[in-house]
Coordinates of C-alpha atoms in Angstrom, one line a residue:
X1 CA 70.4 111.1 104.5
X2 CA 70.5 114.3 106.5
X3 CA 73.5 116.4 106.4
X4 CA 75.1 117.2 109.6
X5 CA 76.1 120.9 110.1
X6 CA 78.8 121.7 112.8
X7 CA 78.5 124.7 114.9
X8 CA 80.6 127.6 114.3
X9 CA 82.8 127.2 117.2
X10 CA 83.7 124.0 116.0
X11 CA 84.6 124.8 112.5
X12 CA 87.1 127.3 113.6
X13 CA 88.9 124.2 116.4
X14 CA 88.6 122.1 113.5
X15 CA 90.3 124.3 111.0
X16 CA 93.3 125.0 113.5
X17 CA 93.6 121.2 113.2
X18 CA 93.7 121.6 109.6
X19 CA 96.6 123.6 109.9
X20 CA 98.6 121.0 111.9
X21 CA 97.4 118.1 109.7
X22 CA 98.4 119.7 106.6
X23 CA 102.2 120.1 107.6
X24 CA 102.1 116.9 108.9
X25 CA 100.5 114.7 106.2
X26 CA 101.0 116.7 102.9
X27 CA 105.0 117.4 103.5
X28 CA 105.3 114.9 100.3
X29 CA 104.1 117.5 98.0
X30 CA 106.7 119.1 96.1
X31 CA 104.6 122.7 95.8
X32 CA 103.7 125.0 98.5
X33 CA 100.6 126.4 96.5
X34 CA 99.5 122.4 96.3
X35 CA 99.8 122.3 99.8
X36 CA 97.6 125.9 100.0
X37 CA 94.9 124.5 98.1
X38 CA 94.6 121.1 100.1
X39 CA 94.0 123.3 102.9
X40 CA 91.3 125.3 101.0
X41 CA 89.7 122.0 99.6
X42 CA 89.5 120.2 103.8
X43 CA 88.3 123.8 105.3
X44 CA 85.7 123.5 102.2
X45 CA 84.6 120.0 103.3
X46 CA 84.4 120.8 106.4
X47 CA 82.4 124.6 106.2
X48 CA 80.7 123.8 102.8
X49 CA 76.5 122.9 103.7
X50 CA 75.2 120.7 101.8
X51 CA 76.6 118.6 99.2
X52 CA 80.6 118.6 99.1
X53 CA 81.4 119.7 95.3
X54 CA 84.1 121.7 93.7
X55 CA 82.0 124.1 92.8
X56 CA 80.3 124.4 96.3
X57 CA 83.8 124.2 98.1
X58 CA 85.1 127.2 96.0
X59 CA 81.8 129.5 96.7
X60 CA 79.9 131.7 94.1
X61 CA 81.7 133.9 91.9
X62 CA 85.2 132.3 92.4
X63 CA 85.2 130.6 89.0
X64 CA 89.7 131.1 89.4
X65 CA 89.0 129.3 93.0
X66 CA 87.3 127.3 91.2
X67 CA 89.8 126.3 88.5
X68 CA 92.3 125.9 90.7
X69 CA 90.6 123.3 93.2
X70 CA 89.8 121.6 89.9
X71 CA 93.5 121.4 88.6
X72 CA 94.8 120.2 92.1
X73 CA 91.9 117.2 92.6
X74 CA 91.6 115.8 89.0
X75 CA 95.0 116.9 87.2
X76 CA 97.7 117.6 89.6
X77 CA 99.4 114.2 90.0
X78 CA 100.6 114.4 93.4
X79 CA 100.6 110.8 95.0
X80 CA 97.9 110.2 97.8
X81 CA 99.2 107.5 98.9
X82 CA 102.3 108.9 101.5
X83 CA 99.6 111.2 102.8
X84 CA 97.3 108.3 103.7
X85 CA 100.5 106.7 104.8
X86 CA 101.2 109.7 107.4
X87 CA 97.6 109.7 108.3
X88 CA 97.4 106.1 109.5
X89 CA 100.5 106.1 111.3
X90 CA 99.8 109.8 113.3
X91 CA 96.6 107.6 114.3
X92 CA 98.4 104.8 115.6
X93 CA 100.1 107.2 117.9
X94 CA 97.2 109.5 118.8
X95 CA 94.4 107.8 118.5
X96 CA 93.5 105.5 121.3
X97 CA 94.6 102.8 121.0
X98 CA 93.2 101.3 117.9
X99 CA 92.5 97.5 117.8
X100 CA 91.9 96.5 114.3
X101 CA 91.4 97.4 110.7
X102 CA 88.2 97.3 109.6
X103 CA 86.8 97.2 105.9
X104 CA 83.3 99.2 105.0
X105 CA 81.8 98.9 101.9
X106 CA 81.1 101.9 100.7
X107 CA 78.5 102.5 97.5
X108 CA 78.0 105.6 95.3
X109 CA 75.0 105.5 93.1
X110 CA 75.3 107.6 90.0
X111 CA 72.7 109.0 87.5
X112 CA 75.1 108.8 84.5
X113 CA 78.3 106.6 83.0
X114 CA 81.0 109.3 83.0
X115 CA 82.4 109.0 86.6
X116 CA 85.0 106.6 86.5
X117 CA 84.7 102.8 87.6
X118 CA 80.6 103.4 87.7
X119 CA 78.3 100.6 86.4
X120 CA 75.3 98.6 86.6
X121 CA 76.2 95.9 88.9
X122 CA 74.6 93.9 91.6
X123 CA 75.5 95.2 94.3
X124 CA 74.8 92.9 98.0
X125 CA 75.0 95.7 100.1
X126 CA 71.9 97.0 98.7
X127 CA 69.9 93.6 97.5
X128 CA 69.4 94.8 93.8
X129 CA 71.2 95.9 90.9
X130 CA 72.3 99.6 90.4
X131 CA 73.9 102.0 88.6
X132 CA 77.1 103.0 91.1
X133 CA 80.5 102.8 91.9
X134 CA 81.8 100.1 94.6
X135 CA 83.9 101.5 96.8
X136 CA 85.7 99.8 99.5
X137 CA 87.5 101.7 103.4
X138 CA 90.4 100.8 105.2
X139 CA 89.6 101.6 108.2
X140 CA 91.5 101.8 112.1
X141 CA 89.6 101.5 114.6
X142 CA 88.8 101.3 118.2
X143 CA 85.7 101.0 120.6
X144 CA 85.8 105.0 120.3
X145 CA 86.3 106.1 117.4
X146 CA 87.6 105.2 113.6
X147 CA 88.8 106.6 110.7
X148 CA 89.2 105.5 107.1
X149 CA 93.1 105.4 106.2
X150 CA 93.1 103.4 103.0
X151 CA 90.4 103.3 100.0
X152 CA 89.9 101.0 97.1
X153 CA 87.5 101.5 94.2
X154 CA 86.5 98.9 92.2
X155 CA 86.8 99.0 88.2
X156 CA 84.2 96.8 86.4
X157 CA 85.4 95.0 83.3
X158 CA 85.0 97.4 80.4
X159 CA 86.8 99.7 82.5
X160 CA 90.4 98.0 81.8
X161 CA 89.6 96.4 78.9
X162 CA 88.2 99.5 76.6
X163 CA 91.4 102.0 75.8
X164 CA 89.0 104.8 75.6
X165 CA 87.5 104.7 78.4
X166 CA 90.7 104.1 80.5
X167 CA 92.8 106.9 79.2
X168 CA 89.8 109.1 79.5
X169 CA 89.5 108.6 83.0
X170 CA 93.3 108.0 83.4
X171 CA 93.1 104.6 84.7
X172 CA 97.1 103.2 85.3
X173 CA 98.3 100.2 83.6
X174 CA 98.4 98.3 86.8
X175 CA 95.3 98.5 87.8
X176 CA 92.7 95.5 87.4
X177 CA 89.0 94.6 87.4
X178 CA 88.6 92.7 91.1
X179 CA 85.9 92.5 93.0
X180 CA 85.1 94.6 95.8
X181 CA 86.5 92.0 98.2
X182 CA 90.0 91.3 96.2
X183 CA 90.5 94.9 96.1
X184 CA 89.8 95.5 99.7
X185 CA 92.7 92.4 100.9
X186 CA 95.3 93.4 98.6
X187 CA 94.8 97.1 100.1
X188 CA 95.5 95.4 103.1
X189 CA 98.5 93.6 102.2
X190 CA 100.2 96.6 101.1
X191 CA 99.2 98.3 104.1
X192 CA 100.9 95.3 106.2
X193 CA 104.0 95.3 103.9
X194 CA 104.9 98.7 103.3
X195 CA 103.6 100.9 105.6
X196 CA 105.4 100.4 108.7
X197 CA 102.2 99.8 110.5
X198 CA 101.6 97.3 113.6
X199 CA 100.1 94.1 112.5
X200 CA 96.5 93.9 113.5
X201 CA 93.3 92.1 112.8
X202 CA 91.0 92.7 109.8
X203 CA 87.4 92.5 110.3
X204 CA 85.6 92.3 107.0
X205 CA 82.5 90.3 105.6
X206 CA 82.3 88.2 102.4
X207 CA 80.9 85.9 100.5
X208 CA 81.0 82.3 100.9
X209 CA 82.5 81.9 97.6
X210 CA 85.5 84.7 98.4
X211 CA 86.1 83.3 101.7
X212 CA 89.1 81.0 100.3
X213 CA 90.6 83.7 98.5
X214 CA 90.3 85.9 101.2
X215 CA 92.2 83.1 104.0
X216 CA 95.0 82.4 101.6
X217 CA 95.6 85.4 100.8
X218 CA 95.8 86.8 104.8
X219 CA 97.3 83.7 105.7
X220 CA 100.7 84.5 102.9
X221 CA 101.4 87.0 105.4
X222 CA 100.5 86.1 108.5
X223 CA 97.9 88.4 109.0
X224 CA 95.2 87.9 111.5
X225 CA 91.4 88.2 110.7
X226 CA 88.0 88.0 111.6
X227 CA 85.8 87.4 108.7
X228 CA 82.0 87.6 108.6
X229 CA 80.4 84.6 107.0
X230 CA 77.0 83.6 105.6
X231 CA 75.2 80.8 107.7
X232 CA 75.1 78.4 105.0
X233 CA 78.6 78.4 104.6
X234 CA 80.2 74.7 104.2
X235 CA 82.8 73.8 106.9
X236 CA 84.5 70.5 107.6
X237 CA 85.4 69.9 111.3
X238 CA 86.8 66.8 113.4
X239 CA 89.1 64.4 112.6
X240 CA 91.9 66.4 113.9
X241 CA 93.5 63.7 116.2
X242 CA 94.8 60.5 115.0
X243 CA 91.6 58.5 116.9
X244 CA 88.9 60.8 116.0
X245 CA 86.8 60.2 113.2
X246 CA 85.6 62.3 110.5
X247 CA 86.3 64.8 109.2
X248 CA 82.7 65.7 108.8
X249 CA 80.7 68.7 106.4
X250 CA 78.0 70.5 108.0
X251 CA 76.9 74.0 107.4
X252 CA 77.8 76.7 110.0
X253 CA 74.5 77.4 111.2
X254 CA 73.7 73.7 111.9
X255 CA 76.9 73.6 113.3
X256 CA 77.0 76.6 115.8
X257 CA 73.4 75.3 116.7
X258 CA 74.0 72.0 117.2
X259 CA 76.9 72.8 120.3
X260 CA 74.2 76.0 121.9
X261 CA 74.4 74.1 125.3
X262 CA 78.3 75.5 125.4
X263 CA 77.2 79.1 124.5
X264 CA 77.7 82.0 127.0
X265 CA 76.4 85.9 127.3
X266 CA 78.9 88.3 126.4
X267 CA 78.1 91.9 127.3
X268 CA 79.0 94.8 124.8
X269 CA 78.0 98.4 124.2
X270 CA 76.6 99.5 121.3
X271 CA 76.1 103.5 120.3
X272 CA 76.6 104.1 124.1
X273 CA 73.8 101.5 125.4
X274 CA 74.9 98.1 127.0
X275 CA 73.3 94.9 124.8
X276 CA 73.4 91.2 125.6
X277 CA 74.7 88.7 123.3
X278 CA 74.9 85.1 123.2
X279 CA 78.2 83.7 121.3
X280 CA 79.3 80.6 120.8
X281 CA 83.0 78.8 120.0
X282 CA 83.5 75.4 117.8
X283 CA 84.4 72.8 119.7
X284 CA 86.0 71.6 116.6
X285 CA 87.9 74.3 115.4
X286 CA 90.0 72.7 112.7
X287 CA 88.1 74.1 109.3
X288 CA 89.6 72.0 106.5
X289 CA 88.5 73.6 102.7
X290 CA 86.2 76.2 103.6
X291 CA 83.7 76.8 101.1
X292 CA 85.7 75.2 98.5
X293 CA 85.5 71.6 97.6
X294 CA 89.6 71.1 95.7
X295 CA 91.9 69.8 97.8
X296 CA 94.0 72.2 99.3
X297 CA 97.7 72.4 98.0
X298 CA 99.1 72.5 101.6
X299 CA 97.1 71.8 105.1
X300 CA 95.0 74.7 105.8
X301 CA 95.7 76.7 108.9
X302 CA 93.5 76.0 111.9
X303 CA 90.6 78.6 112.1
X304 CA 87.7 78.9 114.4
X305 CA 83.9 79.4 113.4
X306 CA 81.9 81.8 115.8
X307 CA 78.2 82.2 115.9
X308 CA 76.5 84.6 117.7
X309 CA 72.9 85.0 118.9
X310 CA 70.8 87.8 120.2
X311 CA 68.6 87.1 123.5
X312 CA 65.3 87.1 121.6
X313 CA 66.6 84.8 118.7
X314 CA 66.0 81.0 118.7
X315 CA 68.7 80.5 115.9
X316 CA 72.1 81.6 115.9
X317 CA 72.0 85.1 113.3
X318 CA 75.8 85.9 113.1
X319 CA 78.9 83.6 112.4
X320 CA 82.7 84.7 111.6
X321 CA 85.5 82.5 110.8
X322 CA 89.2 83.9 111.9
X323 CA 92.4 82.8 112.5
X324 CA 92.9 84.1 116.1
X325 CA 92.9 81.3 118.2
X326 CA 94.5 82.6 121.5
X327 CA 92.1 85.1 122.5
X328 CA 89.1 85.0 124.6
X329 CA 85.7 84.3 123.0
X330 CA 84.4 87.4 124.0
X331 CA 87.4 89.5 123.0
X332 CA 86.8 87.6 119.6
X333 CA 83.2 88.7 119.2
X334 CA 83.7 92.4 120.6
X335 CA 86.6 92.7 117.7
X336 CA 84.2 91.6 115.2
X337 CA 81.6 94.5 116.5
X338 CA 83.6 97.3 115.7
X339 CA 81.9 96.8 112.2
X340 CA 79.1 98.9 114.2
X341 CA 81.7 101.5 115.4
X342 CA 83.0 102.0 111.8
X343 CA 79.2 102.1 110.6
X344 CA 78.4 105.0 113.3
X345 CA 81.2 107.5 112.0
X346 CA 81.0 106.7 108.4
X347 CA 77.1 107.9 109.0
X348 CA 77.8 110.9 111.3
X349 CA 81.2 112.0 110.4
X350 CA 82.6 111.0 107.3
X351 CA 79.4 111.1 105.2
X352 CA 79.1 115.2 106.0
X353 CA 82.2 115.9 105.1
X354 CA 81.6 114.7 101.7
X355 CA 83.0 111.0 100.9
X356 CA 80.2 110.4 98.5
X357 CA 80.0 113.5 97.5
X358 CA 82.9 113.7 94.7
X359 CA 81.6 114.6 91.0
X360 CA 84.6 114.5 88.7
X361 CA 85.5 111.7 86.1
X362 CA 88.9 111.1 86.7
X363 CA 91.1 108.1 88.7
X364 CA 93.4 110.7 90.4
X365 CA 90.4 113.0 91.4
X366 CA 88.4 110.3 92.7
X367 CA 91.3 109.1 94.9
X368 CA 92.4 112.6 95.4
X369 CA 89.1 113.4 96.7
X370 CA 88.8 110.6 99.2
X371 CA 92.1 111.3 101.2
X372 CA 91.1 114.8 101.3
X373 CA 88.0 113.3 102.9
X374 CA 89.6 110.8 105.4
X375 CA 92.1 113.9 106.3
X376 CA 88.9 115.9 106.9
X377 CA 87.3 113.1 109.1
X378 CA 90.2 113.0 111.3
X379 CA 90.5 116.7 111.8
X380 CA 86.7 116.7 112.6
X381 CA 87.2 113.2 115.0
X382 CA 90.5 115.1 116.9
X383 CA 89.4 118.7 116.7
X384 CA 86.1 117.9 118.4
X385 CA 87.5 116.0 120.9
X386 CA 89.0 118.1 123.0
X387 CA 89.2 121.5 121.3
X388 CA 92.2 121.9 120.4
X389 CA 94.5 120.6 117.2
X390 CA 97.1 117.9 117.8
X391 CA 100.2 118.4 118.7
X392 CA 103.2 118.2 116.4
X393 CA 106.2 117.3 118.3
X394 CA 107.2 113.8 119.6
X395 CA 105.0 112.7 122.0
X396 CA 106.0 112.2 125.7
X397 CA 106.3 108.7 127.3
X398 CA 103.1 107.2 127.1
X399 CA 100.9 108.2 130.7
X400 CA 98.0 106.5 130.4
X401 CA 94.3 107.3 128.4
X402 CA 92.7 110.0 128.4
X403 CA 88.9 109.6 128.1
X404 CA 86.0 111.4 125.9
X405 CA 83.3 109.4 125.6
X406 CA 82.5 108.5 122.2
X407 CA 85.3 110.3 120.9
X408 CA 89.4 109.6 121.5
X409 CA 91.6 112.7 122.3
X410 CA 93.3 114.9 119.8
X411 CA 96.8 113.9 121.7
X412 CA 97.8 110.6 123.1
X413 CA 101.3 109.5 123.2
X414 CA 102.1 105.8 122.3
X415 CA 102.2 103.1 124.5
X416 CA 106.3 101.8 125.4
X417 CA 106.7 98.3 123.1
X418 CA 108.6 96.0 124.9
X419 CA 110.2 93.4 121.8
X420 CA 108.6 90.1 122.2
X421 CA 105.4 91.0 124.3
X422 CA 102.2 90.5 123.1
X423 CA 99.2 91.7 125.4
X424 CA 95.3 91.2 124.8
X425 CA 95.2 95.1 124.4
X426 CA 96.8 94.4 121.0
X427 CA 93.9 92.8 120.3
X428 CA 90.7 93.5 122.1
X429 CA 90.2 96.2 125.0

């Protein structure tokens, strides 16, 4: 993929973001000259053409640059997980308005077997087995713009269970061998539990055989979600009243097809450009046992199954299943679509400043290296918005939004919470 290289003018905006960012993200390391050098290693990914290494970030004939940028990503242990904290909640009060978080595969193919959690492993993002690491974003986002706050990276088997290999790439002793979509929902449930964020739908997509983990798990803490299923999905529906009968098993594409006469065009913009979509709603939206044929230890929660069509298509080619069941249809479906916003700055933003691009062994560096990354894609995202860095201070009483196309502004105060309201905005603008 070609790299995108910003402008001079907008290196030098972005870098007085940097400045702001830095005091207030990184205040939770304990060493000024820590704090120096993340500012170094963002300005690096953000100046640095081509490919976002060490090496390249600390310029020819800086090997003691180049040491030190080395010791602070894959030895120093400072903790990335405050500063991804700060970063997600600065967003929720400057971004606008974001409406859900949003999880993006993300997959690194490698050449060798050093770099930690790599692997040959099937992988359904690409349709084949490969040698990579499975990576997995947390990311906020709203019809504008998004940005990743929260990463997991997945550990194949012999990863955890071979001592040499973990302490070489100094694996902790709590961490496990999930897949991809395990990791991804219990990042989000210590997002929802201990980082003081407002509740707000996942969108994600997995497999039919992860879907019950996935519900139960969301459900335990009342967590709202969209959920991006395969067509052939099982689902049980009717016999929800005491006079109807059933229940009855159908797959969702026969199901969504079988009620089309109830569907209805919803309009939504994609990259800038208005599309038409046909989506339809479950008349029967009690799902008993998704995908999963035990009996269920307690009722299941009532969920909805959503299929969508595109005007040319004679069969319905999208389906989710959630949990939301006050909120319009189309509100539903344009909440599931900011998979496409997510996929437009991972691709333009977040891939040039260097996400893949990280070629140490370690844990620490990998994680290290990917907060430095989501810090970088924010400071790109708010510095190019308006041209100047954020603001520090507490913001002012919330006036109203602010408007860049495509892009939100580096400053918007937060909207006034009023305890006990609950408006569709939460949800869906």
């Amino acid at each position: 993929m070609a790299r995108v290289v910003l402008p001079e003018d907008s290196t030098k905006e972005i870098s007085d973001v940097i400045d702001v960012l830095i005091s207030l993200f990184f205040e939770s390391l304990p060493r000024r000259d820590q704090r120096n050098w993340a500012r170094v290693y963002l300005n690096g990914l953000v100046r640095t053409t081509g490919k976002k290494t060490i090496r390249n970030i600390a310029g020819t004939g800086a090997s003691s640059v180049e040491q030190s940028l080395q010791q602070f990503i894959s030895k120093s242990p400072w903790d990335w997980t405050p500063v991804r904290r700060s970063l997600a909640q600065h967003l929720e009060r400057t971004a606008q308005r974001p409406l859900a978080w949003v999880v993006q595969p993300m997959v690194i193919e490698k050449a060798g077997d050093a770099s930690v959690g790599v692997g040959r492993q099937f992988v359904p993002q690409l349709g084949r087995t490969a040698n990579c690491q499975q990576a997995g974003g947390i990311w906020l986002a709203s019809s504008e713009a998004s940005f990743p706050v929260e990463w997991t990276l997945t550990l194949p088997g012999p990863w955890t269970s071979e001592l040499l290999r973990r302490t070489r790439a100094g694996i902790p002793d709590t961490a496990r061998s999930l897949t991809p979509a395990q990791d991804a929902v219990h990042a989000v449930q210590r997002m929802a539990a201990t980082w003081q964020l407002q509740r707000r739908p996942v969108v994600m997509e997995v497999s039919n055989a992860e879907l019950p983990y996935c519900v139960d798990s969301f459900a335990l803490q009342d967590i709202p979600f969209v959920i991006k299923v395969d067509g052939s999905l099982p689902v049980s529906f009717g016999g929800a009243g005491r006079h109807k009968p059933g229940p009855h098993s159908a797959p969702a594409r026969e199901l969504i097809d079988s009620l089309r006469s109830q569907r209805r065009v919803v309009e939504w913009t994609r990259h800038g450009r208005t599309e038409g979509a046909v989506t339809l709603l479950t008349s029967a939206a009690i799902l008993a046992g998704v995908g999963d044929d035990r009996p269920p230890p307690v009722p299941p929660p009532p969920l909805l199954l959503v299929g969508a069509w595109t005007e040319a298509a004679l069969l319905p080619s999208e389906f989710w299943i959630t949990n939301i069941g006050d909120r319009p249809l189309a509100q539903l479906f344009l909440l599931a679509k900011l998979t496409d916003r997510v996929s437009l700055d991972f691709a333009e933003t977040c891939e040039p400043v260097g996400i893949r691009d990280f070629e140490g062994r370690s844990f620490r560096g990998w994680h290290h290296h990917a907060t430095l990354a989501s810090v970088a894609h924010a400071a790109h995202l708010l510095g190019c918005a308006t041209g100047r860095p954020p603001e520090s201070h507490t913001p002012l009483p919330y006036p109203g939004p602010t408007r860049t196309p495509g892009r939100p502004p580096a400053v918007l105060p937060p909207r006034p919470l009023i305890p006990g309201q609950a408006t569709r905005r939460e949800y869906i603008r």
